[in-house]
Coordinates of C-alpha atoms and ligand atoms in Angstrom, one line a residue:
M1 CA 92.1 173.3 54.4
V2 CA 93.9 173.2 51.2
I3 CA 97.5 172.4 50.4
G4 CA 98.6 173.9 47.1
K5 CA 101.2 172.6 44.6
P6 CA 104.8 172.4 45.9
L7 CA 106.5 175.8 46.0
F8 CA 109.8 174.0 46.4
T9 CA 110.0 170.3 45.6
A10 CA 112.0 167.8 47.6
Q11 CA 114.5 167.7 44.8
Q12 CA 114.9 171.5 44.7
I13 CA 115.3 171.6 48.5
Q14 CA 118.0 169.0 48.5
K15 CA 119.9 170.7 45.7
R16 CA 119.8 174.1 47.6
I17 CA 120.9 172.4 50.9
K18 CA 124.0 171.0 49.2
E19 CA 124.9 174.5 48.0
L20 CA 124.4 176.0 51.4
A21 CA 126.3 173.3 53.2
D22 CA 129.2 173.6 50.9
E23 CA 129.4 177.4 51.7
I24 CA 129.2 176.7 55.4
T25 CA 131.9 174.0 55.2
E26 CA 134.2 176.4 53.4
D27 CA 133.5 179.3 55.9
Y28 CA 134.2 177.1 59.0
M29 CA 137.2 175.3 57.6
G30 CA 139.6 174.6 60.5
K31 CA 137.1 175.6 63.1
E32 CA 134.8 173.6 65.4
L33 CA 131.2 174.2 65.0
L34 CA 128.2 173.9 67.3
A35 CA 125.0 173.7 65.2
I36 CA 121.9 174.6 67.1
G37 CA 118.5 173.7 65.7
I38 CA 115.4 175.7 66.7
L39 CA 112.6 173.3 67.2
R40 CA 110.1 172.2 66.3
G41 CA 110.1 173.6 62.8
A42 CA 113.7 173.2 62.0
F43 CA 114.0 169.5 62.6
M44 CA 114.0 168.4 59.0
F45 CA 116.1 171.1 57.6
F46 CA 118.6 170.6 60.5
S47 CA 119.0 166.9 59.9
D48 CA 119.5 167.4 56.1
I49 CA 121.9 170.3 56.4
V50 CA 124.2 168.9 59.1
R51 CA 124.5 165.7 57.0
N52 CA 126.0 167.8 54.2
I53 CA 128.4 170.0 56.3
N54 CA 131.8 168.5 56.2
T55 CA 133.6 170.0 59.2
P56 CA 133.9 168.9 62.9
L57 CA 130.5 169.6 64.4
E58 CA 128.5 169.2 67.5
I59 CA 124.7 169.6 67.8
D60 CA 122.2 171.0 70.3
F61 CA 118.6 172.2 70.2
L62 CA 116.3 174.9 71.6
I63 CA 112.6 174.5 71.6
A64 CA 110.8 177.9 71.0
S65 CA 107.4 179.0 69.9
S66 CA 105.5 182.2 69.2
Y67 CA 102.7 181.2 66.8
V68 CA 99.0 180.3 67.5
K69 CA 97.5 178.9 64.3
T70 CA 98.8 181.3 61.5
E71 CA 99.4 184.3 63.7
S72 CA 102.6 185.4 65.5
T73 CA 101.8 186.3 69.1
G74 CA 105.0 188.4 69.2
E75 CA 105.8 186.7 72.4
V76 CA 108.6 184.1 72.2
K77 CA 108.4 181.2 74.7
I78 CA 111.5 179.0 75.3
H79 CA 110.1 175.6 76.1
A80 CA 113.6 173.9 76.4
D81 CA 117.0 175.5 76.6
L82 CA 120.3 174.3 75.3
R83 CA 122.3 171.6 77.1
E84 CA 125.7 172.9 75.8
D85 CA 127.6 175.9 77.2
I86 CA 128.2 178.1 74.2
K87 CA 130.8 180.4 75.7
D88 CA 133.8 180.9 73.3
R89 CA 132.2 178.5 70.8
N90 CA 131.4 179.0 67.1
V91 CA 127.6 178.8 67.0
L92 CA 125.5 178.3 63.9
L93 CA 121.8 178.7 64.5
I94 CA 119.6 176.7 62.2
E95 CA 116.0 178.0 61.7
D96 CA 113.3 176.9 59.3
I97 CA 111.7 180.2 58.6
V98 CA 112.1 183.9 59.4
D99 CA 108.8 185.8 59.1
T100 CA 108.4 188.8 61.5
G101 CA 111.9 188.0 62.8
L102 CA 110.7 188.2 66.4
T103 CA 111.6 184.6 67.3
L104 CA 115.1 184.8 65.8
K105 CA 115.9 188.3 67.2
Y106 CA 114.9 187.0 70.7
I107 CA 117.1 183.9 70.4
Q108 CA 120.1 185.7 68.9
E109 CA 120.1 188.2 71.7
M110 CA 119.7 185.5 74.3
L111 CA 122.6 183.5 72.9
L112 CA 124.8 186.6 72.3
S113 CA 124.5 187.3 76.1
R114 CA 126.2 184.0 76.7
S115 CA 129.4 185.2 74.9
P116 CA 129.9 182.7 72.0
A117 CA 133.1 183.1 70.0
S118 CA 130.9 183.7 66.9
L119 CA 127.2 183.5 66.1
K120 CA 125.8 183.0 62.6
T121 CA 122.4 182.1 61.4
C122 CA 121.2 179.8 58.6
A123 CA 117.5 180.1 57.7
F124 CA 115.9 177.8 55.2
L125 CA 113.1 180.3 54.3
D126 CA 113.2 184.1 54.4
K127 CA 109.8 185.7 54.3
K128 CA 111.2 189.3 54.0
P129 CA 107.9 191.1 53.2
C130 CA 106.6 190.3 56.7
R131 CA 109.7 191.4 58.7
K132 CA 108.9 193.5 61.8
V133 CA 112.4 193.6 63.3
D134 CA 115.8 193.6 61.6
V135 CA 117.7 190.3 62.0
K136 CA 121.0 189.2 60.6
L137 CA 120.9 186.2 58.4
D138 CA 124.2 184.7 57.1
Y139 CA 122.8 181.8 55.0
V140 CA 119.4 181.6 53.4
G141 CA 117.9 178.8 51.5
F142 CA 115.1 180.5 49.6
Q143 CA 113.3 183.9 49.7
I144 CA 109.5 183.5 49.8
P145 CA 106.5 185.9 49.3
D146 CA 103.9 186.7 52.0
E147 CA 102.2 183.3 51.9
Y148 CA 101.6 180.8 54.7
V149 CA 103.7 177.8 53.9
V150 CA 103.7 174.3 55.4
G151 CA 105.8 171.1 54.9
Y152 CA 109.4 170.2 55.3
G153 CA 109.1 170.8 59.1
L154 CA 106.7 173.8 58.9
D155 CA 103.2 173.4 60.3
Y156 CA 99.6 174.5 60.7
E157 CA 98.6 173.5 64.2
N158 CA 101.4 171.0 64.3
K159 CA 100.2 169.2 61.1
F160 CA 101.9 168.8 57.7
R161 CA 105.4 169.0 59.1
N162 CA 106.1 165.6 57.5
L163 CA 105.5 166.7 53.9
P164 CA 108.9 166.4 52.1
Y165 CA 108.3 169.6 50.2
I166 CA 107.1 173.2 50.8
A167 CA 103.6 174.2 49.8
I168 CA 101.3 177.2 50.2
F169 CA 98.5 176.6 52.8
K170 CA 95.1 178.1 52.6
K171 CA 92.4 177.6 55.3
S172 CA 89.8 177.5 52.4
I173 CA 89.7 178.0 48.6
Ligands
PRP1 C1 107.9 179.3 63.7 C2 109.2 179.0 63.0 C3 110.1 180.1 63.5 C4 109.2 181.3 63.8 C5 109.3 182.3 62.7 O1 107.9 178.7 64.9 O2 109.7 177.8 63.3 O3 110.8 179.7 64.7 O4 107.8 180.7 63.8 O5 108.4 183.3 62.9 P1 108.7 184.8 63.3 O6 109.9 185.3 62.4 O7 107.5 185.6 62.9 O8 109.0 184.9 64.7 P2 106.5 178.4 65.8 O9 106.3 179.4 66.8 O10 105.4 178.2 64.8 O11 106.9 177.1 66.5 P3 107.4 175.7 65.8 O12 108.8 175.8 65.5 O13 107.1 174.6 66.8 O14 106.5 175.5 64.5

């Protein structure tokens, strides 16, 4: 297993997060926000971005999965649902990566059926070349090519999530 050079360094990540958070703060000015992190991958991005959003905010989490090793199974499992009732609330979903789009599509539809006042999505990485279904993204950290990446919350078999940067992962050279 090989971890390549950082695709995005910790410094580049923090700079981009500040820009995104400023945009979010401005868009939600005067509104109360419920930020929902999609675990496990989004834990690091979530904690960094909410620290930089400057508007009244509550948090909640969903635990979802659809990957086995490096492949999407296409089947989304919800391991733990929200604790909050989202009806009539301004919800901001925070996701680490959108690849096929299947996970996010499933979660967006599930949450829309609960009648929030608004639902927006902030994704740290957008791997557009791999999209299988159309999903609406309101805030995106970085676009990435069709490469398997790890670090900053993203994993291979639940490893490498603790790296403070994003790197390309190869099973062998
Ligand atoms: C990853 C990632 C996204 C999803 C994106 O989750 O965190 O939720 O895959 O892929 P998609 O657009 O092809 O659906 P994973 O199932 O690996 O679980 P994890 O969050 O625990 O890493």
